[in-house]
Amino acid sequence: NKITVSVIKADVGGLCGHTLAPDELLEVCEAVLEEAVDEVILDYYVTRCGDDIDLIMTHKLGCDNEKVHGLAWRAFEEATKVAKELKLYGAGQDLLSDSFSGNVRGMGPGCAEMEFVERKSEPIVVFCCDKTDPTAFNYPLYKMFADPFNTAGLVFDPSMISGFKFEVHDVVGHKKVFLETPEEVYMLLALIGDYEKYAIKRVYRRKDNEIAAVVSTEKLNYIAGEYVGKDDPVAIVRAQSGFPAVGEVLEPFANPHFVPGWMRGSHWGPLMPVGEEDATPTRFDGPARIIALGFQVCDGMLIGPNDLFADKGFDKAREKALEMADIMRRMGPFQPHRLPATMMEYTTVPKVLKALEDRFIPLEGLELIEEGGITRKDRGDVE
Ligand code: F6R
Ligand code: MG
Ligand code: MG
């Protein structure tokens, strides 16, 4: 008797640009999910972060289930109808296909799902973001599951002392690798510190291979080789007794880090932890937000949520994030505010280069290096 938690999200339209998924859309989604209770799902909670709608659902059908994904797709389709009626901005933008074909993966919406046998008490934290992409979770998941200065339980809880296993996706090369901490922590960091290529998809507890965390990475940059934009991500993390405590799960966000995805999906900015009420990014279309909803899963029902970042304990993090935002904003179109070319959602640079084609003049007296001819030193073999 396993329970599955599925969080499926999409942006199907914003009230005034890309700032907010309005109540009207959430209500439509709730109505669709309500009808499916008992038939497909056990319970649900609908929320938003900025212009993204997040459907949090429980059921017994396992991950990647056609009925559950179809239900989410239907909710987003119905919401899209309303979004179009109201001429909301970007109405239907994340439904990349006109018809559902079994699974939302690769079709626009993002999804994070995990299946487990419910523990005696099953606290979970659902994170929902806007104006960033799935790599936003690389740094906090590392801290939660591999940094004893963040997670005291890695040192003091016997179930955690053998560490965790990270499933890391190479989103450019379409392959994955499993790395085990603490032994392989440096190799893990060598990969996940690179947001252009690597995203953490799942974390498992090594002791028994129990699922601990999962992130939506579907639309990360490339579907079928084409850049289709950012995917404001969601994640699910299990907490307590053998997993990080709720406070250890939240602690990485007390010191905000920089994430890609601000304005036009093309700038770095801080990730600001906020309560549901404040998940309304407007300054320079941001800065990126993250909400954390705590639930107790009880016989498959969602008890809660507890709006975890609404706590005053995160006021200072918000202040810091806003200071970081000011510092970045000063740079305008210059790096490091602006993302590297490979990570920008869209760019005019190829057009600018085309317009200047005839105006570029070779530099005299310098040896010509063929494009792609520059290599970097490597430092010998990894033992
Ligand atoms: C969307 C986003 C926004 C838009 C910006 C321009 O994810 O982050 O910052 O990119 O509002 O939108 P357009 O090009 O539609 O005017
Ligand atoms: Mg939008
Ligand atoms: Mg969004």
Short mmCIF file of C-alpha atoms and ligand atoms in Angstrom, two decimals:
data_model
loop_
_atom_site.label_atom_id
_atom_site.label_comp_id
_atom_site.label_asym_id
_atom_site.label_seq_id
_atom_site.Cartn_x
_atom_site.Cartn_y
_atom_site.Cartn_z
CA ASN A 1 0.00 0.00 0.00
CA LYS A 2 2.23 2.67 -1.37
CA ILE A 3 1.25 6.30 -1.63
CA THR A 4 2.39 8.58 -4.46
CA VAL A 5 2.77 12.32 -4.11
CA SER A 6 2.65 14.08 -7.48
CA VAL A 7 3.31 17.78 -7.90
CA ILE A 8 2.55 18.90 -11.44
CA LYS A 9 2.87 22.53 -12.44
CA ALA A 10 2.34 24.81 -15.39
CA ASP A 11 2.13 28.46 -16.30
CA VAL A 12 -1.06 28.93 -18.30
CA GLY A 13 -1.33 32.68 -18.04
CA GLY A 14 -0.46 35.66 -15.87
CA LEU A 15 -2.49 38.55 -14.50
CA CYS A 16 -0.51 41.51 -15.69
CA GLY A 17 2.44 40.08 -17.53
CA HIS A 18 4.18 37.15 -15.92
CA THR A 19 3.49 38.14 -12.32
CA LEU A 20 0.53 36.13 -11.01
CA ALA A 21 -1.71 33.16 -11.74
CA PRO A 22 -5.02 34.68 -10.58
CA ASP A 23 -7.59 33.04 -8.27
CA GLU A 24 -9.90 32.37 -11.23
CA LEU A 25 -7.38 29.88 -12.64
CA LEU A 26 -6.74 28.18 -9.31
CA GLU A 27 -10.49 27.77 -8.79
CA VAL A 28 -10.91 26.06 -12.15
CA CYS A 29 -8.06 23.65 -11.32
CA GLU A 30 -9.54 22.93 -7.90
CA ALA A 31 -12.91 22.12 -9.46
CA VAL A 32 -11.32 19.65 -11.90
CA LEU A 33 -9.31 17.93 -9.14
CA GLU A 34 -12.29 17.86 -6.75
CA GLU A 35 -14.25 15.81 -9.29
CA ALA A 36 -11.44 13.27 -9.49
CA VAL A 37 -11.19 12.64 -5.73
CA ASP A 38 -11.75 8.93 -4.99
CA GLU A 39 -11.69 8.05 -8.68
CA VAL A 40 -8.12 9.03 -9.50
CA ILE A 41 -6.64 10.88 -6.56
CA LEU A 42 -6.98 10.69 -2.80
CA ASP A 43 -6.42 14.35 -1.98
CA TYR A 44 -5.07 17.56 -3.47
CA TYR A 45 -3.97 21.10 -2.73
CA VAL A 46 -3.71 23.80 -5.37
CA THR A 47 -1.38 26.75 -4.96
CA ARG A 48 0.61 29.22 -7.03
CA CYS A 49 4.02 30.79 -7.09
CA GLY A 50 4.01 33.84 -9.34
CA ASP A 51 2.52 32.89 -12.70
CA ASP A 52 2.82 29.16 -12.06
CA ILE A 53 0.00 26.91 -10.85
CA ASP A 54 1.07 23.97 -8.69
CA LEU A 55 -1.17 20.92 -8.32
CA ILE A 56 -0.17 18.90 -5.28
CA MET A 57 -1.89 15.49 -5.42
CA THR A 58 -1.80 12.17 -3.58
CA HIS A 59 -2.91 8.82 -5.02
CA LYS A 60 -2.10 5.12 -5.19
CA LEU A 61 -1.30 4.87 -8.90
CA GLY A 62 2.48 5.31 -8.84
CA CYS A 63 4.73 7.74 -10.70
CA ASP A 64 4.14 8.66 -14.34
CA ASN A 65 0.56 7.43 -14.22
CA GLU A 66 -1.52 8.28 -17.25
CA LYS A 67 -4.71 9.00 -15.28
CA VAL A 68 -2.98 11.35 -12.87
CA HIS A 69 -1.04 13.16 -15.58
CA GLY A 70 -4.17 13.31 -17.74
CA LEU A 71 -6.06 14.84 -14.83
CA ALA A 72 -3.42 17.55 -14.37
CA TRP A 73 -3.41 18.19 -18.11
CA ARG A 74 -7.22 18.58 -18.06
CA ALA A 75 -7.02 21.02 -15.14
CA PHE A 76 -4.48 23.14 -17.04
CA GLU A 77 -6.57 22.96 -20.21
CA GLU A 78 -9.65 24.19 -18.37
CA ALA A 79 -7.60 26.94 -16.72
CA THR A 80 -6.26 27.88 -20.16
CA LYS A 81 -9.82 28.39 -21.43
CA VAL A 82 -10.42 30.93 -18.65
CA ALA A 83 -7.00 32.49 -19.20
CA LYS A 84 -7.86 32.99 -22.88
CA GLU A 85 -11.27 34.46 -22.04
CA LEU A 86 -9.60 36.98 -19.75
CA LYS A 87 -6.82 37.51 -22.30
CA LEU A 88 -4.28 36.82 -19.57
CA TYR A 89 -0.66 37.17 -20.57
CA GLY A 90 0.85 34.04 -22.12
CA ALA A 91 -2.45 32.16 -21.89
CA GLY A 92 -1.77 28.45 -22.32
CA GLN A 93 1.97 29.03 -22.68
CA ASP A 94 3.09 25.78 -21.01
CA LEU A 95 0.74 23.45 -22.89
CA LEU A 96 3.07 22.83 -25.77
CA SER A 97 0.82 20.28 -27.44
CA ASP A 98 -2.85 20.42 -28.43
CA SER A 99 -3.59 16.98 -27.11
CA PHE A 100 -2.49 14.82 -24.19
CA SER A 101 -0.59 11.64 -25.01
CA GLY A 102 -0.21 9.69 -21.81
CA ASN A 103 2.32 11.68 -19.83
CA VAL A 104 3.01 15.38 -19.23
CA ARG A 105 6.76 14.87 -19.56
CA GLY A 106 8.12 16.75 -22.54
CA MET A 107 4.75 18.43 -23.10
CA GLY A 108 5.39 21.64 -21.17
CA PRO A 109 4.26 21.11 -17.56
CA GLY A 110 6.87 20.19 -14.93
CA CYS A 111 6.44 17.36 -12.50
CA ALA A 112 8.01 15.95 -9.36
CA GLU A 113 6.68 12.65 -8.05
CA MET A 114 7.67 10.13 -5.41
CA GLU A 115 6.16 6.86 -4.27
CA PHE A 116 6.71 5.49 -0.77
CA VAL A 117 5.24 3.42 2.01
CA GLU A 118 3.85 5.96 4.45
CA ARG A 119 5.82 6.02 7.70
CA LYS A 120 4.19 6.11 11.12
CA SER A 121 4.25 9.86 10.61
CA GLU A 122 5.12 11.27 7.19
CA PRO A 123 6.12 14.95 7.10
CA ILE A 124 6.91 16.26 3.60
CA VAL A 125 7.88 19.67 2.28
CA VAL A 126 6.71 20.77 -1.17
CA PHE A 127 8.71 23.59 -2.73
CA CYS A 128 7.35 25.68 -5.62
CA CYS A 129 9.36 28.36 -7.45
CA ASP A 130 8.92 31.08 -10.00
CA LYS A 131 11.44 32.91 -12.20
CA THR A 132 14.15 30.30 -11.97
CA ASP A 133 14.96 26.81 -13.24
CA PRO A 134 15.50 23.35 -11.72
CA THR A 135 19.19 23.92 -11.07
CA ALA A 136 18.01 26.31 -8.34
CA PHE A 137 17.77 23.14 -6.21
CA ASN A 138 21.36 21.96 -6.77
CA TYR A 139 22.81 24.09 -4.00
CA PRO A 140 20.08 23.64 -1.34
CA LEU A 141 19.80 19.86 -1.91
CA TYR A 142 23.54 19.54 -1.51
CA LYS A 143 23.31 21.46 1.77
CA MET A 144 20.31 19.45 3.02
CA PHE A 145 21.71 16.00 2.27
CA ALA A 146 25.49 16.37 2.24
CA ASP A 147 26.56 19.31 4.41
CA PRO A 148 26.80 18.57 8.14
CA PHE A 149 27.10 22.29 8.85
CA ASN A 150 23.54 22.60 7.52
CA THR A 151 22.11 19.24 8.57
CA ALA A 152 23.09 18.21 12.05
CA GLY A 153 21.31 14.89 11.47
CA LEU A 154 24.10 13.77 9.13
CA VAL A 155 26.23 13.61 12.24
CA PHE A 156 23.67 12.75 14.92
CA ASP A 157 21.03 10.52 13.32
CA PRO A 158 22.27 6.90 12.91
CA SER A 159 20.01 6.43 9.86
CA MET A 160 21.72 9.25 8.04
CA ILE A 161 25.31 8.67 8.98
CA SER A 162 25.87 6.40 5.94
CA GLY A 163 24.88 9.30 3.71
CA PHE A 164 22.76 9.86 0.64
CA LYS A 165 22.85 9.03 -3.05
CA PHE A 166 22.36 11.78 -5.65
CA GLU A 167 20.88 11.14 -9.10
CA VAL A 168 22.41 13.86 -11.29
CA HIS A 169 21.14 14.53 -14.81
CA ASP A 170 23.29 15.84 -17.62
CA VAL A 171 20.53 17.84 -19.29
CA VAL A 172 22.56 18.57 -22.40
CA GLY A 173 23.91 15.05 -22.97
CA HIS A 174 20.66 13.36 -21.81
CA LYS A 175 22.31 10.96 -19.40
CA LYS A 176 22.47 10.46 -15.66
CA VAL A 177 24.95 9.44 -12.98
CA PHE A 178 24.55 8.35 -9.34
CA LEU A 179 26.98 9.78 -6.80
CA GLU A 180 27.21 8.74 -3.17
CA THR A 181 28.05 11.11 -0.35
CA PRO A 182 30.05 11.61 1.78
CA GLU A 183 32.71 9.67 -0.21
CA GLU A 184 32.01 11.31 -3.56
CA VAL A 185 31.05 14.76 -2.36
CA TYR A 186 33.79 16.54 -4.32
CA MET A 187 32.89 14.79 -7.57
CA LEU A 188 29.25 15.68 -6.90
CA LEU A 189 30.18 19.34 -6.47
CA ALA A 190 32.37 19.24 -9.59
CA LEU A 191 29.17 18.49 -11.52
CA ILE A 192 26.31 20.27 -9.77
CA GLY A 193 28.15 23.57 -9.41
CA ASP A 194 27.75 23.82 -13.19
CA TYR A 195 24.19 25.02 -13.84
CA GLU A 196 24.65 24.93 -17.59
CA LYS A 197 24.71 21.19 -17.67
CA TYR A 198 23.85 19.37 -14.45
CA ALA A 199 20.72 19.18 -12.32
CA ILE A 200 19.94 17.01 -9.30
CA LYS A 201 16.85 14.94 -10.11
CA ARG A 202 16.52 12.73 -7.03
CA VAL A 203 18.14 11.97 -3.69
CA TYR A 204 17.99 8.56 -1.97
CA ARG A 205 18.98 7.48 1.54
CA ARG A 206 21.85 5.04 1.18
CA LYS A 207 20.96 2.89 4.16
CA ASP A 208 17.84 1.50 2.48
CA ASN A 209 17.55 3.31 -0.86
CA GLU A 210 14.44 5.18 0.36
CA ILE A 211 13.48 8.14 -1.81
CA ALA A 212 14.26 11.40 0.00
CA ALA A 213 13.80 14.16 -2.57
CA VAL A 214 12.75 14.75 -6.17
CA VAL A 215 12.85 17.81 -8.45
CA SER A 216 10.97 18.61 -11.66
CA THR A 217 13.57 18.81 -14.41
CA GLU A 218 11.44 17.97 -17.49
CA LYS A 219 11.71 21.13 -19.46
CA LEU A 220 15.18 22.10 -18.41
CA ASN A 221 16.42 23.98 -21.43
CA TYR A 222 16.00 21.31 -24.01
CA ILE A 223 13.14 19.24 -25.33
CA ALA A 224 14.08 17.41 -28.50
CA GLY A 225 17.27 19.41 -28.76
CA GLU A 226 15.54 22.75 -28.88
CA TYR A 227 15.73 25.38 -26.19
CA VAL A 228 12.18 25.88 -24.97
CA GLY A 229 12.79 28.14 -22.02
CA LYS A 230 12.94 27.92 -18.28
CA ASP A 231 10.88 25.62 -16.18
CA ASP A 232 10.00 27.20 -12.89
CA PRO A 233 10.61 24.11 -10.77
CA VAL A 234 8.91 22.22 -7.95
CA ALA A 235 10.42 19.72 -5.52
CA ILE A 236 9.27 17.31 -2.82
CA VAL A 237 11.44 16.50 0.20
CA ARG A 238 10.65 13.97 2.96
CA ALA A 239 11.56 15.10 6.46
CA GLN A 240 12.30 13.83 9.98
CA SER A 241 13.25 10.50 11.55
CA GLY A 242 15.96 9.30 9.19
CA PHE A 243 15.66 12.28 6.84
CA PRO A 244 16.69 15.87 7.52
CA ALA A 245 14.44 17.62 10.06
CA VAL A 246 12.01 20.17 8.61
CA GLY A 247 14.27 22.94 9.88
CA GLU A 248 17.27 21.32 8.19
CA VAL A 249 15.31 21.11 4.95
CA LEU A 250 14.55 24.84 5.17
CA GLU A 251 17.90 26.04 6.50
CA PRO A 252 19.71 26.34 3.11
CA PHE A 253 17.25 29.10 2.18
CA ALA A 254 18.13 31.22 5.22
CA ASN A 255 21.21 32.37 3.29
CA PRO A 256 19.85 33.10 -0.19
CA HIS A 257 21.88 31.90 -3.17
CA PHE A 258 21.98 33.17 -6.73
CA VAL A 259 19.92 31.33 -9.31
CA PRO A 260 19.37 31.72 -13.07
CA GLY A 261 16.03 32.88 -14.45
CA TRP A 262 15.30 36.47 -13.48
CA MET A 263 13.94 38.93 -16.11
CA ARG A 264 13.37 37.32 -19.50
CA GLY A 265 14.76 34.08 -18.09
CA SER A 266 18.15 35.56 -18.80
CA HIS A 267 19.58 37.00 -15.59
CA TRP A 268 21.06 35.82 -12.31
CA GLY A 269 19.30 36.88 -9.14
CA PRO A 270 18.76 35.78 -5.55
CA LEU A 271 16.18 33.13 -4.66
CA MET A 272 13.91 34.75 -2.07
CA PRO A 273 12.02 32.46 0.34
CA VAL A 274 8.46 33.75 0.93
CA GLY A 275 5.07 32.74 2.30
CA GLU A 276 2.28 31.93 -0.16
CA GLU A 277 0.92 35.48 0.12
CA ASP A 278 4.21 36.96 -1.03
CA ALA A 279 4.83 34.69 -3.99
CA THR A 280 4.13 37.64 -6.30
CA PRO A 281 7.36 38.54 -8.14
CA THR A 282 7.11 42.00 -9.70
CA ARG A 283 10.43 43.83 -9.34
CA PHE A 284 12.21 43.43 -12.68
CA ASP A 285 9.82 40.46 -12.98
CA GLY A 286 11.30 38.97 -9.83
CA PRO A 287 13.44 38.36 -7.92
CA ALA A 288 12.91 34.59 -8.06
CA ARG A 289 10.62 33.24 -5.33
CA ILE A 290 10.33 29.95 -3.51
CA ILE A 291 7.54 28.83 -1.21
CA ALA A 292 7.72 25.81 1.11
CA LEU A 293 4.52 24.03 2.12
CA GLY A 294 4.71 21.49 4.91
CA PHE A 295 2.20 18.63 4.96
CA GLN A 296 1.66 15.53 7.05
CA VAL A 297 0.63 12.71 4.75
CA CYS A 298 -1.96 10.72 6.67
CA ASP A 299 -3.37 7.59 4.98
CA GLY A 300 -2.74 9.35 1.71
CA MET A 301 -4.51 12.55 2.77
CA LEU A 302 -2.70 15.90 2.84
CA ILE A 303 -2.93 17.41 6.31
CA GLY A 304 -1.94 21.07 6.11
CA PRO A 305 -0.27 22.98 4.63
CA ASN A 306 1.93 24.83 7.05
CA ASP A 307 3.23 27.82 5.08
CA LEU A 308 6.81 27.34 6.26
CA PHE A 309 8.62 30.38 4.80
CA ALA A 310 5.94 32.72 6.18
CA ASP A 311 7.80 32.42 9.49
CA LYS A 312 9.52 35.54 10.79
CA GLY A 313 12.68 33.45 11.02
CA PHE A 314 13.08 34.07 7.28
CA ASP A 315 12.64 37.88 7.42
CA LYS A 316 16.38 38.39 7.42
CA ALA A 317 16.82 36.03 4.46
CA ARG A 318 14.34 38.16 2.54
CA GLU A 319 16.22 41.34 3.44
CA LYS A 320 19.49 39.76 2.35
CA ALA A 321 17.91 38.60 -0.91
CA LEU A 322 16.76 42.14 -1.63
CA GLU A 323 20.25 43.49 -0.97
CA MET A 324 21.65 40.86 -3.33
CA ALA A 325 19.02 41.93 -5.87
CA ASP A 326 20.21 45.55 -5.68
CA ILE A 327 23.81 44.53 -6.15
CA MET A 328 22.99 42.44 -9.21
CA ARG A 329 20.67 45.04 -10.72
CA ARG A 330 23.53 47.55 -10.73
CA MET A 331 25.19 45.49 -13.46
CA GLY A 332 22.33 45.98 -15.93
CA PRO A 333 23.05 44.08 -19.16
CA PHE A 334 26.56 43.13 -18.04
CA GLN A 335 27.63 39.76 -16.69
CA PRO A 336 27.41 38.43 -14.02
CA HIS A 337 23.83 39.78 -13.86
CA ARG A 338 23.20 38.62 -17.39
CA LEU A 339 23.44 34.86 -17.90
CA PRO A 340 26.04 33.29 -20.18
CA ALA A 341 24.81 32.93 -23.77
CA THR A 342 24.10 29.20 -23.41
CA MET A 343 21.71 29.82 -20.52
CA MET A 344 19.75 32.81 -21.78
CA GLU A 345 16.09 32.19 -22.56
CA TYR A 346 16.38 34.29 -25.65
CA THR A 347 19.00 36.53 -27.09
CA THR A 348 19.45 39.10 -29.84
CA VAL A 349 23.20 38.49 -30.04
CA PRO A 350 23.09 36.33 -33.23
CA LYS A 351 21.03 39.08 -34.90
CA VAL A 352 23.42 41.76 -33.71
CA LEU A 353 26.34 39.73 -35.07
CA LYS A 354 24.53 39.30 -38.38
CA ALA A 355 23.94 43.04 -38.64
CA LEU A 356 27.62 43.68 -37.92
CA GLU A 357 28.89 40.90 -40.18
CA ASP A 358 30.50 43.20 -42.72
CA ARG A 359 31.88 45.56 -40.12
CA PHE A 360 34.13 43.13 -38.24
CA ILE A 361 37.80 43.61 -39.23
CA PRO A 362 40.53 41.01 -38.53
CA LEU A 363 42.99 41.88 -35.77
CA GLU A 364 46.42 42.37 -37.31
CA GLY A 365 49.60 40.65 -36.24
CA LEU A 366 47.91 37.96 -34.18
CA GLU A 367 47.87 34.27 -34.89
CA LEU A 368 44.43 33.12 -35.98
CA ILE A 369 42.86 30.55 -33.72
CA GLU A 370 40.14 28.49 -35.35
CA GLU A 371 36.81 28.65 -33.62
CA GLY A 372 36.60 25.84 -31.09
CA GLY A 373 40.38 25.52 -31.19
CA ILE A 374 40.94 26.73 -27.65
CA THR A 375 41.37 24.02 -25.04
CA ARG A 376 41.65 24.28 -21.30
CA LYS A 377 44.30 22.64 -19.18
CA ASP A 378 43.10 19.58 -17.41
CA ARG A 379 44.77 18.45 -14.25
CA GLY A 380 45.56 14.81 -14.79
CA ASP A 381 43.48 11.83 -13.78
CA VAL A 382 41.04 11.45 -10.93
CA GLU A 383 42.40 8.68 -8.70
C1 F6R B 1 8.92 35.03 -18.22
C2 F6R B 1 9.73 36.07 -17.60
C3 F6R B 1 9.50 37.50 -17.96
C4 F6R B 1 9.41 37.78 -19.43
C5 F6R B 1 9.37 39.29 -19.70
C6 F6R B 1 9.23 39.62 -21.18
O1 F6R B 1 9.26 33.77 -17.73
O2 F6R B 1 10.57 35.80 -16.82
O3 F6R B 1 10.55 38.22 -17.38
O4 F6R B 1 10.46 37.17 -20.12
O5 F6R B 1 8.28 39.83 -19.01
O6 F6R B 1 8.11 39.03 -21.70
P1 F6R B 1 7.65 39.26 -23.22
O7 F6R B 1 8.84 38.95 -24.07
O8 F6R B 1 6.53 38.30 -23.39
O9 F6R B 1 7.23 40.70 -23.28
MG MG B 2 4.39 33.31 -17.70
MG MG B 3 6.73 31.35 -14.02
#
